[in-house]
PDB file of C-alpha atoms in Angstrom:
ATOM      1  CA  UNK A   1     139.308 101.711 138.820  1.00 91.00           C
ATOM      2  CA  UNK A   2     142.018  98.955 139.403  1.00 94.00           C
ATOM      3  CA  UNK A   3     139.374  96.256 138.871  1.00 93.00           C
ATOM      4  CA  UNK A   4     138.200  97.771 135.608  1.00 92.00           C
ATOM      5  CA  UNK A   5     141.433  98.356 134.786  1.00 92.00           C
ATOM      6  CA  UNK A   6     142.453  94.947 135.297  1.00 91.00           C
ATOM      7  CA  UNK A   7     139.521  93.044 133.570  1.00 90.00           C
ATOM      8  CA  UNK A   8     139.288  92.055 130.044  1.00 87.00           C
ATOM      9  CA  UNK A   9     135.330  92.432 130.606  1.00 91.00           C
ATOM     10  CA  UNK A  10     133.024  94.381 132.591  1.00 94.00           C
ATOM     11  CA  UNK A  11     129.214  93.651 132.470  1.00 96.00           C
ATOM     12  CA  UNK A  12     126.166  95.014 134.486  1.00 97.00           C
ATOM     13  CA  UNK A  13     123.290  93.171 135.728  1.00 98.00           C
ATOM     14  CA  UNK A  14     120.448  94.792 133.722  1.00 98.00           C
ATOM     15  CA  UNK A  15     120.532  97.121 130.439  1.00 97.00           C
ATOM     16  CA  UNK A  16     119.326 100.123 133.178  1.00 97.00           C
ATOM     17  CA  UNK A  17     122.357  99.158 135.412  1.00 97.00           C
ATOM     18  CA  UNK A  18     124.075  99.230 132.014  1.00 97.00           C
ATOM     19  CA  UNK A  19     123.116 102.577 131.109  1.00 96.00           C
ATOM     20  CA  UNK A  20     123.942 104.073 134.634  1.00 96.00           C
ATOM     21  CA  UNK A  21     127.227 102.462 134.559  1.00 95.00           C
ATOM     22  CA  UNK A  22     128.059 104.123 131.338  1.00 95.00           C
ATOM     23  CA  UNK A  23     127.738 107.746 132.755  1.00 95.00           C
ATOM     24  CA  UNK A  24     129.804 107.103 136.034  1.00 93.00           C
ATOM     25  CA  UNK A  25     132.530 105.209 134.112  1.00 92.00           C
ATOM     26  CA  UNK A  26     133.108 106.862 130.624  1.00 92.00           C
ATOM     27  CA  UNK A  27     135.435 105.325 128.053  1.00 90.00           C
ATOM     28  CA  UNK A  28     134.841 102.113 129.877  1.00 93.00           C
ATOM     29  CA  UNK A  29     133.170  98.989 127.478  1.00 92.00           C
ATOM     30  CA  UNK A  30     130.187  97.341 129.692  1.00 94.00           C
ATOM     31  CA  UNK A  31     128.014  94.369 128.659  1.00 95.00           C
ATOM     32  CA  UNK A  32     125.400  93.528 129.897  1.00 97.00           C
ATOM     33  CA  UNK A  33     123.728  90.061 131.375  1.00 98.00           C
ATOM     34  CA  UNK A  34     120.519  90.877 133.013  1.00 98.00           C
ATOM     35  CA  UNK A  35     120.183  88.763 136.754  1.00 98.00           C
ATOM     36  CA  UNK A  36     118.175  85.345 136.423  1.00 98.00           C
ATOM     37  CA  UNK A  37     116.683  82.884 139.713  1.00 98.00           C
ATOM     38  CA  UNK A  38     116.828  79.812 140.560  1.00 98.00           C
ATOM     39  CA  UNK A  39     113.603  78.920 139.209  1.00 98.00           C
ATOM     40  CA  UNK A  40     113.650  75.485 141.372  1.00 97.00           C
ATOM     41  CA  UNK A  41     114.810  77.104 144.310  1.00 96.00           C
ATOM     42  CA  UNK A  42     112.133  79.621 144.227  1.00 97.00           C
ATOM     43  CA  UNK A  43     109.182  77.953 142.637  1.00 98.00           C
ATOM     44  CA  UNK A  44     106.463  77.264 145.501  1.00 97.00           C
ATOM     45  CA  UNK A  45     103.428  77.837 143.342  1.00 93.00           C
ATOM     46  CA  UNK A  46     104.230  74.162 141.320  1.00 92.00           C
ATOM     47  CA  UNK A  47     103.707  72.484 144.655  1.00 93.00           C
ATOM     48  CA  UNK A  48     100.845  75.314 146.320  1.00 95.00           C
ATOM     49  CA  UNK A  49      97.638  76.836 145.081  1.00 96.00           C
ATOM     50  CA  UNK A  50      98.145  81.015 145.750  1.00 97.00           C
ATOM     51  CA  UNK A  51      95.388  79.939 148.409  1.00 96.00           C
ATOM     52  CA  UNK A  52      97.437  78.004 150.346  1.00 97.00           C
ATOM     53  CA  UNK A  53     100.704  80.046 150.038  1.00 98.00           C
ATOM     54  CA  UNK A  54      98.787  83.256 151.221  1.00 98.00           C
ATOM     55  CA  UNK A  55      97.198  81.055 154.247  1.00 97.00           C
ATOM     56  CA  UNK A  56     100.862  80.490 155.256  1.00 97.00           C
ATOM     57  CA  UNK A  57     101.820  83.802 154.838  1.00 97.00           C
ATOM     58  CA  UNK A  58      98.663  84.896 156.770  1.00 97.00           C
ATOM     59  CA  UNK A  59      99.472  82.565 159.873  1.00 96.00           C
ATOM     60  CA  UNK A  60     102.944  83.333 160.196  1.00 96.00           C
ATOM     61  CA  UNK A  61     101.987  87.205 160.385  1.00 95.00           C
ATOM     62  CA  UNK A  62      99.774  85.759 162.910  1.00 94.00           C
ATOM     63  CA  UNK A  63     102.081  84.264 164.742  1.00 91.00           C
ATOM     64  CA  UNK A  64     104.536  86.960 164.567  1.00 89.00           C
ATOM     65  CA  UNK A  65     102.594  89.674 165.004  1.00 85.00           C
ATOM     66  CA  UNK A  66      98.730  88.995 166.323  1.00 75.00           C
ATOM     67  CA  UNK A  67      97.337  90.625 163.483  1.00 87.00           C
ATOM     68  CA  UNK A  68      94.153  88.679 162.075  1.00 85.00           C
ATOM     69  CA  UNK A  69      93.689  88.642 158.184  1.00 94.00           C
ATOM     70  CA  UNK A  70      91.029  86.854 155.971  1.00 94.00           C
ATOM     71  CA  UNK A  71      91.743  84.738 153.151  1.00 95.00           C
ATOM     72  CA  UNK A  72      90.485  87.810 150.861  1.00 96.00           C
ATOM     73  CA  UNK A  73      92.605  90.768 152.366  1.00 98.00           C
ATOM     74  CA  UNK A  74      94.645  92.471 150.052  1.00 98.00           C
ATOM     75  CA  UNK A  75      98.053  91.930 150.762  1.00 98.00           C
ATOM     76  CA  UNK A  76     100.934  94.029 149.776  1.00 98.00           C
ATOM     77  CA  UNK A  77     104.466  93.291 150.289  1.00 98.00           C
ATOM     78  CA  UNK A  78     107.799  95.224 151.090  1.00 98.00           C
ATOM     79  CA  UNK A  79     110.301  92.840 151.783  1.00 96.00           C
ATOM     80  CA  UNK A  80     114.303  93.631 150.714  1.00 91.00           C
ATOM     81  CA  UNK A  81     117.197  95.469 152.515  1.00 88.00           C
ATOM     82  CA  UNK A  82     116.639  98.761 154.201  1.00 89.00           C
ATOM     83  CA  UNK A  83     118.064 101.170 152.143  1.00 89.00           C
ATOM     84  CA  UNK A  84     117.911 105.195 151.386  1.00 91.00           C
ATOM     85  CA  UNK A  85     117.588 105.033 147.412  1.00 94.00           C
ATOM     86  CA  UNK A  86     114.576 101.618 147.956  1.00 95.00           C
ATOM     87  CA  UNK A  87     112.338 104.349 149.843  1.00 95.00           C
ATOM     88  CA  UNK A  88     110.980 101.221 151.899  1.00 95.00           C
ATOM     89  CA  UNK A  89     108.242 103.607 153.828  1.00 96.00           C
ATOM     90  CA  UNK A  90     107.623 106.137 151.156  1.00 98.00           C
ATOM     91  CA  UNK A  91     103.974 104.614 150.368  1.00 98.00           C
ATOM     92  CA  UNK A  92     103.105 105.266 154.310  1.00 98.00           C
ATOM     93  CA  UNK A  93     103.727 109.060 153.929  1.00 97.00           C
ATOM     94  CA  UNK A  94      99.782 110.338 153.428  1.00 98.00           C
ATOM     95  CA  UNK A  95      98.528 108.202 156.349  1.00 98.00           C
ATOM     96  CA  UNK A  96      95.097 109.896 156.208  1.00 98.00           C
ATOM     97  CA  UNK A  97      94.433 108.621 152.809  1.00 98.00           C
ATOM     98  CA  UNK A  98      95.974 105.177 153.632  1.00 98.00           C
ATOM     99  CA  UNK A  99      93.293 105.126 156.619  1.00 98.00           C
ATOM    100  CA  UNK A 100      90.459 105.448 154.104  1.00 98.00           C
ATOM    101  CA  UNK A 101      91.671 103.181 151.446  1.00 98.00           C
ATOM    102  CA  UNK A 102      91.506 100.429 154.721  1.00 98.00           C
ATOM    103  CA  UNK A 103      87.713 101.738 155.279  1.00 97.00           C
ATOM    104  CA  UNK A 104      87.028 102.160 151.656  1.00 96.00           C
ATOM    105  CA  UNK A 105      87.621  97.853 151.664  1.00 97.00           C
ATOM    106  CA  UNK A 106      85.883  97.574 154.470  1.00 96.00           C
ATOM    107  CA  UNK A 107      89.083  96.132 156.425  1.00 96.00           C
ATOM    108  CA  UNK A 108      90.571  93.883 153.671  1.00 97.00           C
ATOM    109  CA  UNK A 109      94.008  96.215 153.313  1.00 98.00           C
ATOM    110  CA  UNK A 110      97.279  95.460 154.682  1.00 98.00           C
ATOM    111  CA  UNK A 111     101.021  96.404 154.009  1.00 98.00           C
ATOM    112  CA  UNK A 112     103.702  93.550 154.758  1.00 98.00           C
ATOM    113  CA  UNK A 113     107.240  95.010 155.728  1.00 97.00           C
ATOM    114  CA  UNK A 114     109.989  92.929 156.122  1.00 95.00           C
ATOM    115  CA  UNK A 115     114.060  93.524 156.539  1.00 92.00           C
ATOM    116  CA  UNK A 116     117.277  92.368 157.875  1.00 84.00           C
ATOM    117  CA  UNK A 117     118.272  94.847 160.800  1.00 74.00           C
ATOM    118  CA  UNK A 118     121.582  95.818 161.451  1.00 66.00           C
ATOM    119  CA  UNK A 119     121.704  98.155 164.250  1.00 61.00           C
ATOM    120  CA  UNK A 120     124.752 100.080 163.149  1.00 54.00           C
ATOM    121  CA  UNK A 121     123.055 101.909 160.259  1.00 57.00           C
ATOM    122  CA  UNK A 122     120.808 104.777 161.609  1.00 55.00           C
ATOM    123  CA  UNK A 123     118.792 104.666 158.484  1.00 54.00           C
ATOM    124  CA  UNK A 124     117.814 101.225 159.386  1.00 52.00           C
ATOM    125  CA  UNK A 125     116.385 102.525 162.333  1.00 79.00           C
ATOM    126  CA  UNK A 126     114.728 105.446 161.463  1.00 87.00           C
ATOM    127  CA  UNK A 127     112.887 103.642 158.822  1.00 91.00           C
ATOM    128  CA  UNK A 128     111.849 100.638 161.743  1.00 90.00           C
ATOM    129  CA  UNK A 129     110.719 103.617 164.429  1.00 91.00           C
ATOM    130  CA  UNK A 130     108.253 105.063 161.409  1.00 95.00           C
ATOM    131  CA  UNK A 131     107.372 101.551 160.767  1.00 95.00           C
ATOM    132  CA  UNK A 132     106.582 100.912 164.364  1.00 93.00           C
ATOM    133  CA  UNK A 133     104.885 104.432 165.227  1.00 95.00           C
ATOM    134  CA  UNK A 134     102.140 103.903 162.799  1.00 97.00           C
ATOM    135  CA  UNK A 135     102.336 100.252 163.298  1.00 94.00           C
ATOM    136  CA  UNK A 136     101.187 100.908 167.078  1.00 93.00           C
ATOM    137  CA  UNK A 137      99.687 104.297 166.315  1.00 95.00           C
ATOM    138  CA  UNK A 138      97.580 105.461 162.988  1.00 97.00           C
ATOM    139  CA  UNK A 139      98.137 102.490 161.071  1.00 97.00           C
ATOM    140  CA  UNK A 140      97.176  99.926 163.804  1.00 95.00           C
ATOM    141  CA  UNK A 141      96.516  96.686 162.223  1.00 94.00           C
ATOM    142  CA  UNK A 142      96.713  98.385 158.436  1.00 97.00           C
ATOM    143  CA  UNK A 143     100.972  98.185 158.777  1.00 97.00           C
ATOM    144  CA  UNK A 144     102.659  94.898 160.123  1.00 96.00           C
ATOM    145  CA  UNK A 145     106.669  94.528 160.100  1.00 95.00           C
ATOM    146  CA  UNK A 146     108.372  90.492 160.234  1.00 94.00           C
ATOM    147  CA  UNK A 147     111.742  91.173 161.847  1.00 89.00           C
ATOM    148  CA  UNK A 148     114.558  89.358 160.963  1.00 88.00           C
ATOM    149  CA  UNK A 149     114.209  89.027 157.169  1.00 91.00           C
ATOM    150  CA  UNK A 150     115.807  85.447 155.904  1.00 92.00           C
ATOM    151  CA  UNK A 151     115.267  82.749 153.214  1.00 93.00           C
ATOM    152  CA  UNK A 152     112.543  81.290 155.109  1.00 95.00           C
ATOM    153  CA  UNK A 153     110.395  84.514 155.777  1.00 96.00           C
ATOM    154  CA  UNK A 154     111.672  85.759 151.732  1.00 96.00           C
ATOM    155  CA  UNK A 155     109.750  82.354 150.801  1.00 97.00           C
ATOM    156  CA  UNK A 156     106.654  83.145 152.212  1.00 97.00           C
ATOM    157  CA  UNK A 157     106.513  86.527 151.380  1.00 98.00           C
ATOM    158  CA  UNK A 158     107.154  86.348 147.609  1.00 98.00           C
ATOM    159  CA  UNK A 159     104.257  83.737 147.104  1.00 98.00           C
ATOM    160  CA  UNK A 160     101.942  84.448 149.867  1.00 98.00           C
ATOM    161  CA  UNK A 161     101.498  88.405 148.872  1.00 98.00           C
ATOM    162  CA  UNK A 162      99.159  89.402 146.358  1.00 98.00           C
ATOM    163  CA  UNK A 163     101.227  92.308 145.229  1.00 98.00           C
ATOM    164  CA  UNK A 164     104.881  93.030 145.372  1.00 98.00           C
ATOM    165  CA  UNK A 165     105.958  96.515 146.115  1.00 98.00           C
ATOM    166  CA  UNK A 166     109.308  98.239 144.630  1.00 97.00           C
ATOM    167  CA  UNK A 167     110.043 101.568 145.278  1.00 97.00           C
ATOM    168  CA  UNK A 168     113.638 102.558 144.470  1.00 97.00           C
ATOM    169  CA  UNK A 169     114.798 105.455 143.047  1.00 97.00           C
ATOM    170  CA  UNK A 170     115.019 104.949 139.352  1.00 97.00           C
ATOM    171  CA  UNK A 171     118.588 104.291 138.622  1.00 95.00           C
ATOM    172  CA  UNK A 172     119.872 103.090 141.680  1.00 95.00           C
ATOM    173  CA  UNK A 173     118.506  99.640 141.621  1.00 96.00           C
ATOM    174  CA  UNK A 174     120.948  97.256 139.611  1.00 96.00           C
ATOM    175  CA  UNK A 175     118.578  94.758 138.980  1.00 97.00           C
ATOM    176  CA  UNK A 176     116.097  93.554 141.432  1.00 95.00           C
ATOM    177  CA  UNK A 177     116.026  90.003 141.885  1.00 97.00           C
ATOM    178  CA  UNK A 178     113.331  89.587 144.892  1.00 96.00           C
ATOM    179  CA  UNK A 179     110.639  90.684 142.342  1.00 97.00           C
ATOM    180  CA  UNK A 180     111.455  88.628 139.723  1.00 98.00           C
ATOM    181  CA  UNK A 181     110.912  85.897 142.926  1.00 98.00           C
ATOM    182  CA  UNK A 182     107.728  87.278 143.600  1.00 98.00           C
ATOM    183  CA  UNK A 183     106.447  87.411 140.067  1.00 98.00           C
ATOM    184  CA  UNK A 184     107.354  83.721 139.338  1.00 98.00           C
ATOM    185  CA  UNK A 185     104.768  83.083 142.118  1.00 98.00           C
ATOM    186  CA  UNK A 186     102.064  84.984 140.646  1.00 98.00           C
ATOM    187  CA  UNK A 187     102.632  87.416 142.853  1.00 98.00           C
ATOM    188  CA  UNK A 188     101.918  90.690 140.674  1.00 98.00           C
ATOM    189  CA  UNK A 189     104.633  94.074 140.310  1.00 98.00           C
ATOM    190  CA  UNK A 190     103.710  97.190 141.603  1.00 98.00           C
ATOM    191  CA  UNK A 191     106.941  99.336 141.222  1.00 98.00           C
ATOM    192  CA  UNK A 192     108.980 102.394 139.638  1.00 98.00           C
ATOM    193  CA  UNK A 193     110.673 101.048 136.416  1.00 97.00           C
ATOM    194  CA  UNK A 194     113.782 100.305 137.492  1.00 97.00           C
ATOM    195  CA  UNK A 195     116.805  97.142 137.089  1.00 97.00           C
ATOM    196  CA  UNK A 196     114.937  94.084 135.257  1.00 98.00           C
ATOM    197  CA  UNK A 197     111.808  96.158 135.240  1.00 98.00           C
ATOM    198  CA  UNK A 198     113.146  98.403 132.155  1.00 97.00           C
ATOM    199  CA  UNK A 199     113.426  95.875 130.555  1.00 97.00           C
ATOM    200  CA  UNK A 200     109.829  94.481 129.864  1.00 97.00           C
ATOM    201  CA  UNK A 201     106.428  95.603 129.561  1.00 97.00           C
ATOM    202  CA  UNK A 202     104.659  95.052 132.633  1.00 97.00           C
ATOM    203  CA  UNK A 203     101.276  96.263 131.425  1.00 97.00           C
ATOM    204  CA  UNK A 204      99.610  92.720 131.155  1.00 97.00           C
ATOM    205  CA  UNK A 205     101.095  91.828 134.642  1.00 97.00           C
ATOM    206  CA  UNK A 206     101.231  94.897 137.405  1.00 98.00           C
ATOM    207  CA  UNK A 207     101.807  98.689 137.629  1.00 98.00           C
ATOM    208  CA  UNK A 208     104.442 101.118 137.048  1.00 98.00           C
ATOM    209  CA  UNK A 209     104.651 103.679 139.073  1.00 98.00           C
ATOM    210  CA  UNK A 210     106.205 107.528 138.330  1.00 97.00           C
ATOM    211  CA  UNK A 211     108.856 108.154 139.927  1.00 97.00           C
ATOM    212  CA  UNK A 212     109.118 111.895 140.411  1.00 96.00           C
ATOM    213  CA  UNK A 213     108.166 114.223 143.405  1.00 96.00           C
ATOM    214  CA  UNK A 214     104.736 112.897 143.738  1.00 98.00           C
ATOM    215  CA  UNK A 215     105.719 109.459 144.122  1.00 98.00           C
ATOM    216  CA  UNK A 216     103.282 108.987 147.370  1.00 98.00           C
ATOM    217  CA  UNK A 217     100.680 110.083 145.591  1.00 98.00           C
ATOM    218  CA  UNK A 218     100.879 108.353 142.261  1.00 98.00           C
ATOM    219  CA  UNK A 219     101.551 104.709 144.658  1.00 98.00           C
ATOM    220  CA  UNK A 220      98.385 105.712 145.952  1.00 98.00           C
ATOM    221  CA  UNK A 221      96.393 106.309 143.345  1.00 98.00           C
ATOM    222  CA  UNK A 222      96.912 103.875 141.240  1.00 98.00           C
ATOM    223  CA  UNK A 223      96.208 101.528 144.320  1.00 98.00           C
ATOM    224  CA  UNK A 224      92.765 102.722 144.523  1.00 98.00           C
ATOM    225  CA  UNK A 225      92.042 103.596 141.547  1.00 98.00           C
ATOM    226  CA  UNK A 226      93.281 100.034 139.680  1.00 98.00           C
ATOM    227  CA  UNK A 227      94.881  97.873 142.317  1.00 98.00           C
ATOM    228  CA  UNK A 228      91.631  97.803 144.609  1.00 98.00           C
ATOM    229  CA  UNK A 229      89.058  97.642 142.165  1.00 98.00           C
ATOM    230  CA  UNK A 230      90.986  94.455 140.402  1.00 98.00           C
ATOM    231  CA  UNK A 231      91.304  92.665 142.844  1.00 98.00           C
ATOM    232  CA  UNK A 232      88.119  92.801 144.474  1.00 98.00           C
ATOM    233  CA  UNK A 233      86.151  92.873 141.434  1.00 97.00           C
ATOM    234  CA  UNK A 234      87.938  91.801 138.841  1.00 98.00           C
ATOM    235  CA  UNK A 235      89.113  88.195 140.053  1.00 96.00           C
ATOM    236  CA  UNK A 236      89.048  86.966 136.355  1.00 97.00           C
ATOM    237  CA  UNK A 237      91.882  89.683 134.826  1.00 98.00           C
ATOM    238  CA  UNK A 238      93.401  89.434 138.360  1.00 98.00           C
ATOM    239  CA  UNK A 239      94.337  85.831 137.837  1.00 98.00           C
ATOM    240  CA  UNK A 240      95.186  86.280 133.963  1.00 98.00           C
ATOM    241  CA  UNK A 241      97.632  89.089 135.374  1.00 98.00           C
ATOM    242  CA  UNK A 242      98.994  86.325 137.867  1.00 98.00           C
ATOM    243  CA  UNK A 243      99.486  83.664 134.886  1.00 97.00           C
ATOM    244  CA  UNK A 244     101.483  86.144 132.590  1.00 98.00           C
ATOM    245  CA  UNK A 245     103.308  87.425 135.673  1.00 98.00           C
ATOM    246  CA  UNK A 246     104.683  84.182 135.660  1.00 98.00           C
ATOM    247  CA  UNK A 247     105.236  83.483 132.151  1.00 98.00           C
ATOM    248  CA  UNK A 248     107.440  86.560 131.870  1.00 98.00           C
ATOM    249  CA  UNK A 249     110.053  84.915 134.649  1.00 98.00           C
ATOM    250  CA  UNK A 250     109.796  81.517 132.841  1.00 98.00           C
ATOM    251  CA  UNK A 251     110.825  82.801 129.667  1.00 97.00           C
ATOM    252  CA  UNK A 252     112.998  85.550 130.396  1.00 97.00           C
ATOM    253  CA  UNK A 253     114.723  85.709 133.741  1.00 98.00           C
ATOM    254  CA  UNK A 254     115.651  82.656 134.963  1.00 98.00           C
ATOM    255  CA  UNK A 255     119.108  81.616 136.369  1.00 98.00           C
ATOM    256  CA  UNK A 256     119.998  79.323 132.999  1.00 98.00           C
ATOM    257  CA  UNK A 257     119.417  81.542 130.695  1.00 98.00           C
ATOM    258  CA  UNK A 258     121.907  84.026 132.921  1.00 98.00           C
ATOM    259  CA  UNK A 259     124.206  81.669 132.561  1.00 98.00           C
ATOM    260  CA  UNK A 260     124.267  80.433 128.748  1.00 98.00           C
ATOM    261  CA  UNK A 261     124.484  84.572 128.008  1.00 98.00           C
ATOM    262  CA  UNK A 262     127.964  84.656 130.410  1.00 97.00           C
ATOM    263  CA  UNK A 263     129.449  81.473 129.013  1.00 97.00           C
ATOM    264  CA  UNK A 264     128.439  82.553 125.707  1.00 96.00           C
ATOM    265  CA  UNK A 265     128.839  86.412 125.820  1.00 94.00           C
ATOM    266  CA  UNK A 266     131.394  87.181 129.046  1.00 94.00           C
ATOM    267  CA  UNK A 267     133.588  83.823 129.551  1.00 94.00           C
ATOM    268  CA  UNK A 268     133.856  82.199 125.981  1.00 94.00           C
ATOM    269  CA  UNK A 269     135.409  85.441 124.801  1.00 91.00           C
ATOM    270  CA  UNK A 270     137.135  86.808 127.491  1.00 89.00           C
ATOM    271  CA  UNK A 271     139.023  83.439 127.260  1.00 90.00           C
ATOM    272  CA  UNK A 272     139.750  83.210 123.473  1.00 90.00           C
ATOM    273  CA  UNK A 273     141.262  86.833 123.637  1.00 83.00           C
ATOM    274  CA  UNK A 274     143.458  85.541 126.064  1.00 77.00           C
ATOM    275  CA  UNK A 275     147.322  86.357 126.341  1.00 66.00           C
ATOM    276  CA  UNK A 276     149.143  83.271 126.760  1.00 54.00           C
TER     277      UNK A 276
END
């Protein structure tokens, strides 16, 4: 309260962080300028084929892990802060039906966790133990987790994967930048519509998924009912999906055109309303 109090602006970080903001704090005024990246920073596939990004990816979860995975294994990604509201295991709940999805292509399925750990948050580590369990258990060489989540395994992960997953609870995500790293890289969404997501139609470049009390179920079935199919039969739309994937974070979400909407709609008029 003494922040908002004391500012002569307040903005959010995506219209849905807008709109959630606006119920917690009534008869406050909130703009809004929607996260952009570093498109330079971020930006391996100007340098990389998706080929050669994934064969990184694929030897450092080799190297990390001893899991073997072919060139043509679909990979799917997971790769942000532990937290309660981002659900980070809820797509490992019907393990059965995970277990035939992996037979159904023939092998070719695996799911890429990755996170910061800091010991002193419980739910940290009851997320890692399920992670673990099924990693050594049920989900043996299906499930693979890269410990100690940093800019160096976030770079391979959001342009090695073939599909990034994003499964917060909608509302609770301000914006979402790591997907907006993955898409750039052709890397294609597969996530409740939530932060940035809201925002744009993601039909021409990855899945929304419902977010209500069936949420396992509808990750699932949309991942073998249009995920798997796609991508192992339908290279063609699969890489059109990739190339507008990446258009989208071009034109729309980059970290200049952040900035020319705060100097122009946050800075510039917070300073000419000045009291000298």
């Amino acid at each position: 309260l003494f922040a908002l109090n004391m500012s002569s602006r307040v903005n959010s970080v995506s219209k849905k962080h807008m709109d959630e903001a606006l119920k917690v704090w009534r008869g406050y005024n909130v703009a809004n300028v929607t996260n952009g990246i570093d498109i330079d920073r971020w930006d391996l596939f100007k340098y990389y084929s998706h080929k050669e990004l994934k064969r990184k990816l694929i030897e450092y979860i080799k190297k990390s892990s001893n899991i073997s995975i072919d060139d043509d294994t679909l990979i799917i990604g997971w790769a942000r802060r532990f937290a309660d509201y981002k659900r980070p295991t809820v797509i490992l709940k019907d393990v059965a039906r995970i277990k035939e999805l992996y037979n159904k292509t023939n092998g070719k399925l695996v799911i890429v966790f990755s996170s910061a750990l800091n010991e002193t948050y419980t739910n940290t580590n009851s997320f890692l133990k399920e992670i673990y369990e099924l990693m050594d258990g049920e989900l043996k060489n299906i499930v693979t987790f890269l410990p100690n989540y940093d800019m160096n395994i976030s770079k391979y992960m959001i342009s090695g994967c073939d599909v990034w997953l994003n499964t917060p609870i909608v509302g609770r995500e301000a914006c979402g930048t790591s997907g907006m790293k993955a898409c750039l890289n052709g890397v294609l969404p597969f996530t409740t519509k939530d932060g940035w997501i809201d925002e744009i139609d993601i039909s021409s470049m990855g899945w929304i998924v419902e977010d209500d009390d069936s949420i396992t179920k509808n990750l699932l079935d949309i991942l073998e009912n249009n995920i798997i199919p796609e991508f192992f039969e339908h290279k063609e739309r699969w890489g059109e999906r990739m190339k507008s994937s990446r258009k989208m974070i071009l034109d729309k979400f980059s970290a200049e055109r952040m900035l020319r909407e705060y100097i122009q709609d946050i800075y510039i008029p917070s300073y000419n309303n000045r009291h000298d």
